[in-house]
PDB file of C-alpha atoms in Angstrom:
ATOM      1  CA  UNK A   1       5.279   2.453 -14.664  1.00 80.00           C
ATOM      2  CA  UNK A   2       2.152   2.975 -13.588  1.00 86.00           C
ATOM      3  CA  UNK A   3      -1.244   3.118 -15.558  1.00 91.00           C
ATOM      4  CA  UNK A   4      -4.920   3.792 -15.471  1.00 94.00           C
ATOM      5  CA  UNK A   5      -7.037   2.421 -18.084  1.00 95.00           C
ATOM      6  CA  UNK A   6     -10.722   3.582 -18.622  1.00 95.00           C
ATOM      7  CA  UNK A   7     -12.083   1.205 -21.687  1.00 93.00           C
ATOM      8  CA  UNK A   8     -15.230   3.862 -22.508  1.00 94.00           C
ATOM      9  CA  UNK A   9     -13.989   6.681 -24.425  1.00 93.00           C
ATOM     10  CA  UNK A  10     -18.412   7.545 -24.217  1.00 96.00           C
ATOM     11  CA  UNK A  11     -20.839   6.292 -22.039  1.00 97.00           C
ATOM     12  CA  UNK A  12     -24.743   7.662 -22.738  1.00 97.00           C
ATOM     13  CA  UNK A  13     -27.465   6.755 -20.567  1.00 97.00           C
ATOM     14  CA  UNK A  14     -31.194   7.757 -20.304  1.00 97.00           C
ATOM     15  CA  UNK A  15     -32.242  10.480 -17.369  1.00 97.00           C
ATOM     16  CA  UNK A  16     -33.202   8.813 -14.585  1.00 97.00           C
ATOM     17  CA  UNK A  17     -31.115   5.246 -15.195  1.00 98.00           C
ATOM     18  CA  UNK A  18     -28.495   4.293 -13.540  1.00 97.00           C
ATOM     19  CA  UNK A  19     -24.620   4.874 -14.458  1.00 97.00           C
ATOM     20  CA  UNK A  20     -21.075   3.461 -14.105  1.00 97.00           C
ATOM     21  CA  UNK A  21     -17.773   4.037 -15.321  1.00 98.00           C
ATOM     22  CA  UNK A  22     -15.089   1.799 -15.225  1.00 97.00           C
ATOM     23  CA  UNK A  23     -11.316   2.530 -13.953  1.00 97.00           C
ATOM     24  CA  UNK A  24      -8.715   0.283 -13.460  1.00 96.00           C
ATOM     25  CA  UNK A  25      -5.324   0.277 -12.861  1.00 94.00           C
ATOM     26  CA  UNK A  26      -1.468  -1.247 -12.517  1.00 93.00           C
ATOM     27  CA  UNK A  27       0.842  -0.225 -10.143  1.00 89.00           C
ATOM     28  CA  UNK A  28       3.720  -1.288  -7.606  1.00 86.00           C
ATOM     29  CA  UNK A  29       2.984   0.852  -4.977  1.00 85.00           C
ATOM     30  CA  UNK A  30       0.730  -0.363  -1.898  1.00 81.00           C
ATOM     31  CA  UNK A  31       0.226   3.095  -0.778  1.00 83.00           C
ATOM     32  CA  UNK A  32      -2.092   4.271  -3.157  1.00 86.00           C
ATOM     33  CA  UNK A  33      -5.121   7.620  -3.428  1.00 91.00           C
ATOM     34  CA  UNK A  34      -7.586   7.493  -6.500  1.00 92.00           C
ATOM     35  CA  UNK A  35      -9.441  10.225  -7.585  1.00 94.00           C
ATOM     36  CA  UNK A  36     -12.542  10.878 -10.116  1.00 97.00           C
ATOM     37  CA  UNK A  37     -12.181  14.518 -11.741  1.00 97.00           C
ATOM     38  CA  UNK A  38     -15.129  15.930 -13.400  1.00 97.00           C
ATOM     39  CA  UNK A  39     -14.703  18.397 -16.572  1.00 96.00           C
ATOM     40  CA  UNK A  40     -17.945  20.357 -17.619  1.00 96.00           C
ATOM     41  CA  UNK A  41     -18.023  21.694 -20.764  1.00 92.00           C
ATOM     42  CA  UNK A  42     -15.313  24.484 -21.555  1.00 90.00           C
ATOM     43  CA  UNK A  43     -14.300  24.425 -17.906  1.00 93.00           C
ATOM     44  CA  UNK A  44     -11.357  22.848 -16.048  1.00 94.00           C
ATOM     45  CA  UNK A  45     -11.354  19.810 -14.396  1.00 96.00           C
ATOM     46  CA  UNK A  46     -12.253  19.768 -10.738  1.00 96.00           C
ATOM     47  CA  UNK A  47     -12.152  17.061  -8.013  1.00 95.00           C
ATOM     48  CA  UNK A  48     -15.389  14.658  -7.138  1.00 96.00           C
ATOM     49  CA  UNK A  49     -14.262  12.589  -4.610  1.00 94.00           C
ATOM     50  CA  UNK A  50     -11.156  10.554  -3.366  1.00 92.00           C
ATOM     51  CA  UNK A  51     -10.168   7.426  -1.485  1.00 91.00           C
ATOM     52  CA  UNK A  52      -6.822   5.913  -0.137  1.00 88.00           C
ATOM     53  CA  UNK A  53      -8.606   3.173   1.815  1.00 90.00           C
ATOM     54  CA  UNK A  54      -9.646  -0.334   0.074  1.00 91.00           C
ATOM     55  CA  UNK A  55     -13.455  -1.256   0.059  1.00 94.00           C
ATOM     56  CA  UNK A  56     -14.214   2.238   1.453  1.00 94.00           C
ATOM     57  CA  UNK A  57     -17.145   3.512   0.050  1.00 95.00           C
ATOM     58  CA  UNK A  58     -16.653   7.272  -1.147  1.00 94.00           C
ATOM     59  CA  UNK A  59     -20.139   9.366  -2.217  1.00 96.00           C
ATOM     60  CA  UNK A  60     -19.829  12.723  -2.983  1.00 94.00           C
ATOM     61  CA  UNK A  61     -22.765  14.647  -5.047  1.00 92.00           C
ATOM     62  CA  UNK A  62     -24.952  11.201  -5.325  1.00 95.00           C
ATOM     63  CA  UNK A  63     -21.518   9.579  -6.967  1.00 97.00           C
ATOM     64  CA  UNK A  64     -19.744   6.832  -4.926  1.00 97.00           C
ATOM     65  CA  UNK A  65     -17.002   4.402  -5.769  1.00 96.00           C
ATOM     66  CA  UNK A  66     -15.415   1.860  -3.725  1.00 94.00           C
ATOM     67  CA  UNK A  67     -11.130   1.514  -4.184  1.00 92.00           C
ATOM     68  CA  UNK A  68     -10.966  -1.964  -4.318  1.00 92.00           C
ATOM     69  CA  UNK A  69      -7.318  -2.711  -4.503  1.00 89.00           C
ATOM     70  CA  UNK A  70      -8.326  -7.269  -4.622  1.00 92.00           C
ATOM     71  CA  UNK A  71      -9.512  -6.226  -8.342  1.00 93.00           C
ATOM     72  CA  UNK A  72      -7.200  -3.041  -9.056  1.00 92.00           C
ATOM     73  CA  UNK A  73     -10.261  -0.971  -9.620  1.00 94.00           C
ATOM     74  CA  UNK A  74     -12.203   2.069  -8.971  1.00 95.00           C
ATOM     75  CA  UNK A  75     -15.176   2.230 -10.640  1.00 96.00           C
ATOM     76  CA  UNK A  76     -17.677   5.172 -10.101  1.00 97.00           C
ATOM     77  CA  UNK A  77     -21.395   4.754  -9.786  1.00 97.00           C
ATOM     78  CA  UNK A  78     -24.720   6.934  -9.696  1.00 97.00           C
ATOM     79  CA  UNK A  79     -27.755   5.357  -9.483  1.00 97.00           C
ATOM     80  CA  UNK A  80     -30.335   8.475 -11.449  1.00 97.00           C
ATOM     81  CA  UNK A  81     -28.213   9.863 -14.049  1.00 97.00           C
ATOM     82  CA  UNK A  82     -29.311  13.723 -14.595  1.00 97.00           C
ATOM     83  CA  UNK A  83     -28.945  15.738 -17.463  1.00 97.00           C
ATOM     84  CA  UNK A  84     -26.280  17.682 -15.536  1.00 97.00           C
ATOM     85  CA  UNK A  85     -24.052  15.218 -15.109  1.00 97.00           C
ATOM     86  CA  UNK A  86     -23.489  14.995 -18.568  1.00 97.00           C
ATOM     87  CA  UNK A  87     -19.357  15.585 -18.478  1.00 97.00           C
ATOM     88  CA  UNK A  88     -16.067  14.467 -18.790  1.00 96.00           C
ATOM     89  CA  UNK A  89     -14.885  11.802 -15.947  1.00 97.00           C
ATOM     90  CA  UNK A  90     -10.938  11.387 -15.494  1.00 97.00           C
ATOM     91  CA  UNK A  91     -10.151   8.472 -13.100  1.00 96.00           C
ATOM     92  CA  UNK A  92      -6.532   9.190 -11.460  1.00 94.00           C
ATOM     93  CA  UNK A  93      -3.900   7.597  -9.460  1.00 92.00           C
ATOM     94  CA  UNK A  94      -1.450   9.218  -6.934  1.00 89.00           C
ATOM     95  CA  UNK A  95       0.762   7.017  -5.112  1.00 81.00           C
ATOM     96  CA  UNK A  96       2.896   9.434  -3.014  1.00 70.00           C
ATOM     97  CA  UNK A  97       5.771  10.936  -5.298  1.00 69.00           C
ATOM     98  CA  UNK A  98       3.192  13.685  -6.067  1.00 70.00           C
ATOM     99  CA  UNK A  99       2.637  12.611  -9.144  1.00 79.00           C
ATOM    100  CA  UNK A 100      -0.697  11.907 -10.759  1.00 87.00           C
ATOM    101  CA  UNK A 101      -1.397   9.690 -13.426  1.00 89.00           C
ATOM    102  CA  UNK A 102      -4.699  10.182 -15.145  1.00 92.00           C
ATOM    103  CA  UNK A 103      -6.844   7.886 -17.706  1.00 92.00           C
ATOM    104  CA  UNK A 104      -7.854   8.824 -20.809  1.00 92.00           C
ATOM    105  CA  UNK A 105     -11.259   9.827 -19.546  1.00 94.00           C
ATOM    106  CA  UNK A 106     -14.717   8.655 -20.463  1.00 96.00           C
ATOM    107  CA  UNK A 107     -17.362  11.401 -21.339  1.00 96.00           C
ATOM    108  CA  UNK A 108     -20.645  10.742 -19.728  1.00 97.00           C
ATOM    109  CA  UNK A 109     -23.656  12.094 -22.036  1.00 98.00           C
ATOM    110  CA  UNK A 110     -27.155  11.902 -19.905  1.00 98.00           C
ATOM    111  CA  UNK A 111     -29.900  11.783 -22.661  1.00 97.00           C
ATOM    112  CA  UNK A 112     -33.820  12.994 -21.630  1.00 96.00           C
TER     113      UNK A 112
ATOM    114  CA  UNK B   1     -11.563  34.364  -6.254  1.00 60.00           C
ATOM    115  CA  UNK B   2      -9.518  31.986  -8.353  1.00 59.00           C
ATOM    116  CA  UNK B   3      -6.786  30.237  -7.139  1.00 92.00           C
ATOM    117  CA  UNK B   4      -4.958  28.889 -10.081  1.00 96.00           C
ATOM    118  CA  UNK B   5      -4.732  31.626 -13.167  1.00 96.00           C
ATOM    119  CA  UNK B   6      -2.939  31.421 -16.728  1.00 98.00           C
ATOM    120  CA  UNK B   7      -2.443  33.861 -19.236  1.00 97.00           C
ATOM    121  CA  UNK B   8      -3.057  34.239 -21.801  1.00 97.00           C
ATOM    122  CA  UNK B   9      -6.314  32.258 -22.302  1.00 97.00           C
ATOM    123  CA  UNK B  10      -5.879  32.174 -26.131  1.00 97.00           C
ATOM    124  CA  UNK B  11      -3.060  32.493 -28.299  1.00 97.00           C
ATOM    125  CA  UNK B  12      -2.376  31.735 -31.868  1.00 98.00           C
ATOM    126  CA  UNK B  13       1.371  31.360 -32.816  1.00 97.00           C
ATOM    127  CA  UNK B  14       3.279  30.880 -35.448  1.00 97.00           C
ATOM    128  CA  UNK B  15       5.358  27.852 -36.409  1.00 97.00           C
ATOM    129  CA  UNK B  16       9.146  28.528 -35.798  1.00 97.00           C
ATOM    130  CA  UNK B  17       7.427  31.202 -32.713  1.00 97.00           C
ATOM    131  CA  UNK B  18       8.132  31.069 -29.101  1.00 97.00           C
ATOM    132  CA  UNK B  19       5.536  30.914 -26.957  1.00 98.00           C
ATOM    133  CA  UNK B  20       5.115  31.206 -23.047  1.00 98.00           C
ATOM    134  CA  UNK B  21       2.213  29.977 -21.405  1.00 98.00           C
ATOM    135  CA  UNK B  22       2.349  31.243 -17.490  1.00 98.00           C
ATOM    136  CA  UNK B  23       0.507  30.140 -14.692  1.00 98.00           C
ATOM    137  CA  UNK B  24      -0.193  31.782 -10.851  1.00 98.00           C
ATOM    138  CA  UNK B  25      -1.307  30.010  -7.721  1.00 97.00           C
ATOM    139  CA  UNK B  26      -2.206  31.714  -4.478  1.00 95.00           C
ATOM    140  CA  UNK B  27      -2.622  27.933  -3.120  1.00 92.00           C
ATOM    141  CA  UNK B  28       0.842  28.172  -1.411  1.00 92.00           C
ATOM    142  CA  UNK B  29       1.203  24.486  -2.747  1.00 93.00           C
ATOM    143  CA  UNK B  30       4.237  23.259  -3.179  1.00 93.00           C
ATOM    144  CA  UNK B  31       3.627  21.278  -6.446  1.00 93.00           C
ATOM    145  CA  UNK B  32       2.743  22.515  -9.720  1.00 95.00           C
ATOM    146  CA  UNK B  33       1.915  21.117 -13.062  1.00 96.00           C
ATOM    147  CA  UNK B  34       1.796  21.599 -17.046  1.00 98.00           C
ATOM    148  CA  UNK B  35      -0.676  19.045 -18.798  1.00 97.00           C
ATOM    149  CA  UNK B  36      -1.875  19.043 -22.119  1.00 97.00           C
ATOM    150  CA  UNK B  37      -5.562  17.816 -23.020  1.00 95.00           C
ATOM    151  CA  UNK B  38      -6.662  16.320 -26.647  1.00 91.00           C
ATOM    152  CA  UNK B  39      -9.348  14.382 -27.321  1.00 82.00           C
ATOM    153  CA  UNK B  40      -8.494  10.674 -27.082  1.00 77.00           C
ATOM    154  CA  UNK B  41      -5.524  11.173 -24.854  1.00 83.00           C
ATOM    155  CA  UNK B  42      -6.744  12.718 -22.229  1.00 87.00           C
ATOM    156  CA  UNK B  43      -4.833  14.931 -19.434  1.00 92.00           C
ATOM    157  CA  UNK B  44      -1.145  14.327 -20.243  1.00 93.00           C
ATOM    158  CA  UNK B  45       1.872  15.667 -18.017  1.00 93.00           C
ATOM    159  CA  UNK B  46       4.479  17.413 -19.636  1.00 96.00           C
ATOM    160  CA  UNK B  47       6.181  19.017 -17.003  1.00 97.00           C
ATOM    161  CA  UNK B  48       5.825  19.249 -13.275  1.00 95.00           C
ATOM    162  CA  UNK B  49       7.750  21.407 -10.299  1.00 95.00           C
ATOM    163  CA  UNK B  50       8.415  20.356  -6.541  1.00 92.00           C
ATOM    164  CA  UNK B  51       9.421  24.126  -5.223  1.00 93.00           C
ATOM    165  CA  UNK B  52      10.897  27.336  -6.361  1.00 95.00           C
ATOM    166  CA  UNK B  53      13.462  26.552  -8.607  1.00 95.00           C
ATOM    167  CA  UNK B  54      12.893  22.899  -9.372  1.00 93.00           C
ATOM    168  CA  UNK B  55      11.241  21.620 -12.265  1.00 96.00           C
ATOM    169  CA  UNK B  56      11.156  17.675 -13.718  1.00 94.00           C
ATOM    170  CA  UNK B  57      10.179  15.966 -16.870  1.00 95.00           C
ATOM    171  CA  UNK B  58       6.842  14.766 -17.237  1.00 92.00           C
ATOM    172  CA  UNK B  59       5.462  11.738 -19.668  1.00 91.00           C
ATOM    173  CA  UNK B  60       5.649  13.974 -22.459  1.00 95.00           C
ATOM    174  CA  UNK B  61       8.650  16.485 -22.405  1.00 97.00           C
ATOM    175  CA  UNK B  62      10.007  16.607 -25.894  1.00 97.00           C
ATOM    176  CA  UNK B  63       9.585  20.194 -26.863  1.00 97.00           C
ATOM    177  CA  UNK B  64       8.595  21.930 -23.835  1.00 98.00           C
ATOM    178  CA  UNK B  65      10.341  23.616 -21.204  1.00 98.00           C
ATOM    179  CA  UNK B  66       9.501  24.736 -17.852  1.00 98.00           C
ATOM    180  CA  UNK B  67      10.355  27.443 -15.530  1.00 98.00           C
ATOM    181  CA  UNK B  68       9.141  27.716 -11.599  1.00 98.00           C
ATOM    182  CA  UNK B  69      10.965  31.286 -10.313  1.00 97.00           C
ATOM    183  CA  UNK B  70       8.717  31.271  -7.074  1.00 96.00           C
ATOM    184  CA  UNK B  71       6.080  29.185  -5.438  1.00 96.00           C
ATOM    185  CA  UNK B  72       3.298  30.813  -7.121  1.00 97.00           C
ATOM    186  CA  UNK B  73       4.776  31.040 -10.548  1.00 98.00           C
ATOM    187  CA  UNK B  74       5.364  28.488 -13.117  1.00 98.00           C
ATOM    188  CA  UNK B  75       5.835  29.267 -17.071  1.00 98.00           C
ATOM    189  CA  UNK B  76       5.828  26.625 -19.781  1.00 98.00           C
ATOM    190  CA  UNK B  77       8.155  27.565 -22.485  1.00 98.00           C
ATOM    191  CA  UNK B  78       8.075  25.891 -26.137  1.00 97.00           C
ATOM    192  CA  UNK B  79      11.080  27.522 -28.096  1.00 95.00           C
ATOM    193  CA  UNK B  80      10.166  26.454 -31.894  1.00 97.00           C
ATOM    194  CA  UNK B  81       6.336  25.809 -32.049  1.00 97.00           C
ATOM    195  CA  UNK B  82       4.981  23.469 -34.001  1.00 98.00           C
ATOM    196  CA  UNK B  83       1.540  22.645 -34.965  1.00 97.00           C
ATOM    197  CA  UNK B  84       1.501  19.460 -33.321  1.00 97.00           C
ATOM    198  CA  UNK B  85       1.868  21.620 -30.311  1.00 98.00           C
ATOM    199  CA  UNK B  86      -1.529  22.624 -30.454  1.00 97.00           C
ATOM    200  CA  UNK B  87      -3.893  21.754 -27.963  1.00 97.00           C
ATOM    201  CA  UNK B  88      -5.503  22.836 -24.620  1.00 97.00           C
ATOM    202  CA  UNK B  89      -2.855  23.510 -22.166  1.00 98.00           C
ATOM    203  CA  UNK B  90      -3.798  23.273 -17.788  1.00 98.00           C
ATOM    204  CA  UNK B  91      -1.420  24.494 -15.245  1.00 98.00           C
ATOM    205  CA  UNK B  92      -2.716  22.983 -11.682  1.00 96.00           C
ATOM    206  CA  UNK B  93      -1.381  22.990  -8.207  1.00 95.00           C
ATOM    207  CA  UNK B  94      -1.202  20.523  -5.515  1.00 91.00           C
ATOM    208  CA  UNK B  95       0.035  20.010  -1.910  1.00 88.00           C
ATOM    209  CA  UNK B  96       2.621  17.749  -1.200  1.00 83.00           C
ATOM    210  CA  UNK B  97       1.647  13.784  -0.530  1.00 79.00           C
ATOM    211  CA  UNK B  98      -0.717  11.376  -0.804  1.00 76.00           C
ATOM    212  CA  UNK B  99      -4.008  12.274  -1.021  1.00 78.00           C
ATOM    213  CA  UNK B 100      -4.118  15.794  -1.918  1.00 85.00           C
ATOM    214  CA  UNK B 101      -6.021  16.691  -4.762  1.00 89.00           C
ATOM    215  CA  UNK B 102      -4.610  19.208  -7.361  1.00 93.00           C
ATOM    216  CA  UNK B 103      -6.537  22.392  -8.458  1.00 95.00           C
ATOM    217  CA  UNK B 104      -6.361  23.425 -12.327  1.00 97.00           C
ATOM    218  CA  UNK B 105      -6.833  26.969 -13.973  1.00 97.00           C
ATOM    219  CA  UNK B 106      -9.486  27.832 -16.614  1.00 96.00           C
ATOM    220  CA  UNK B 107      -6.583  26.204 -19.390  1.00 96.00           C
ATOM    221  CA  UNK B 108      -4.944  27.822 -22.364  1.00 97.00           C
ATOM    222  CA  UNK B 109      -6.270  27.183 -26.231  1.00 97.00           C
ATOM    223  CA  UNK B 110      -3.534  27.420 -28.303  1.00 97.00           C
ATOM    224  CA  UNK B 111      -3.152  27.469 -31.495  1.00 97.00           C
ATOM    225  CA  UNK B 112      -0.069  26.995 -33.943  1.00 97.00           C
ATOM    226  CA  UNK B 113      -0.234  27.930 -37.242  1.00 96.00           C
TER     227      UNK B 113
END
């Protein structure tokens, strides 16, 4: 079936640096959408941003991430970490059956 | 105004209890879903509906049972709780297809004793 896989369970960076956190994933579909939920503290996740189109840059909220379906990955990016971002980051996969299959998440802690 | 709601937000139960968690969407989506979150496994399905009247097994069914009686209502059901049932429980919505991002309520903390 298919899987997402996000290898860092925590990620901490310093204010101001730059940020990334990795998603790939397996699947046998070619018609594929990835999304990046965010989860603040003791609320529910919501939707960053989404693509369905390989080596599309998506930015939404200074985030971007590229599907790049070559290296089955979606990683997302910021380049000046702020405090607020500090969060939990799911990295799922829809690939039509309306479905979604998320990763285990990677909680993003933005030190001063 | 919220668009995805469950009730109740808390709830301590007993093991051996029944326990209904319910969820309400004014989304008019057609899909609906039951997840549970713990730390280290992140959001896992348990159940998941299509329509009125339809509901499917997720990754992680054993236990649970669902119930979708209209398009903006869908219950999850556990008959004998256990403790390993608790967690933090979402309901979301989504529209049908590809691309279409699903919308979660505030979640459910439950707790079985």
């Amino acid at each position: 079936g298919d899987s997402v896989t996000q290898t860092e369970g925590l990620v901490t960076v310093t204010e101001g640096l730059p940020v990334k956190l990795n998603c790939t994933y397996q699947t046998t579909y070619l018609t594929i959408a990835f999304f990046w939920y965010v989860q603040y503290l003791n609320e529910a996740p919501q939707v960053l941003l989404k693509s369905s189109t390989d080596n599309k840059r998506t930015e939404h909220q200074g985030f971007h991430a590229t599907l790049h379906k070559s290296s089955s990955s979606f990683h997302l990016q910021k380049s000046s970490a702020q405090l607020s971002d500090s969060a939990l980051y799911y990295c799922a996969l829809s690939e039509g059956t309306n479905k979604v299959v998320f990763g285990t998440g990677t909680r993003l802690q933005v030190l001063p | 105004e919220a668009a995805v709601t469950q009730s109740p937000r808390n709830k301590v139960a007993v093991t051996g209890g029944k326990v209904t968690l319910s969820c309400n969407q004014t989304n008019n989506h057609n899909n609906m879903y039951w997840y549970r979150q713990d730390t280290g496994h992140g959001l896992r399905l348990i159940h998941y509906s299509y329509g009125a009247g339809s509901t499917e097994k997720g990754d992680i069914p054993d236990g649970y049972k669902a119930s979708r009686p209209s398009q903006e209502n869908f219950s999850l059901i556990l008959e004998l709780a256990t403790p390993s049932q608790t967690s933090v429980y979402f309901c979301a919505s989504g529209a049908s297809g590809l691309g279409y991002e699903q919308y979660f309520g505030p979640g459910t903390r439950l707790t079985v004793l």
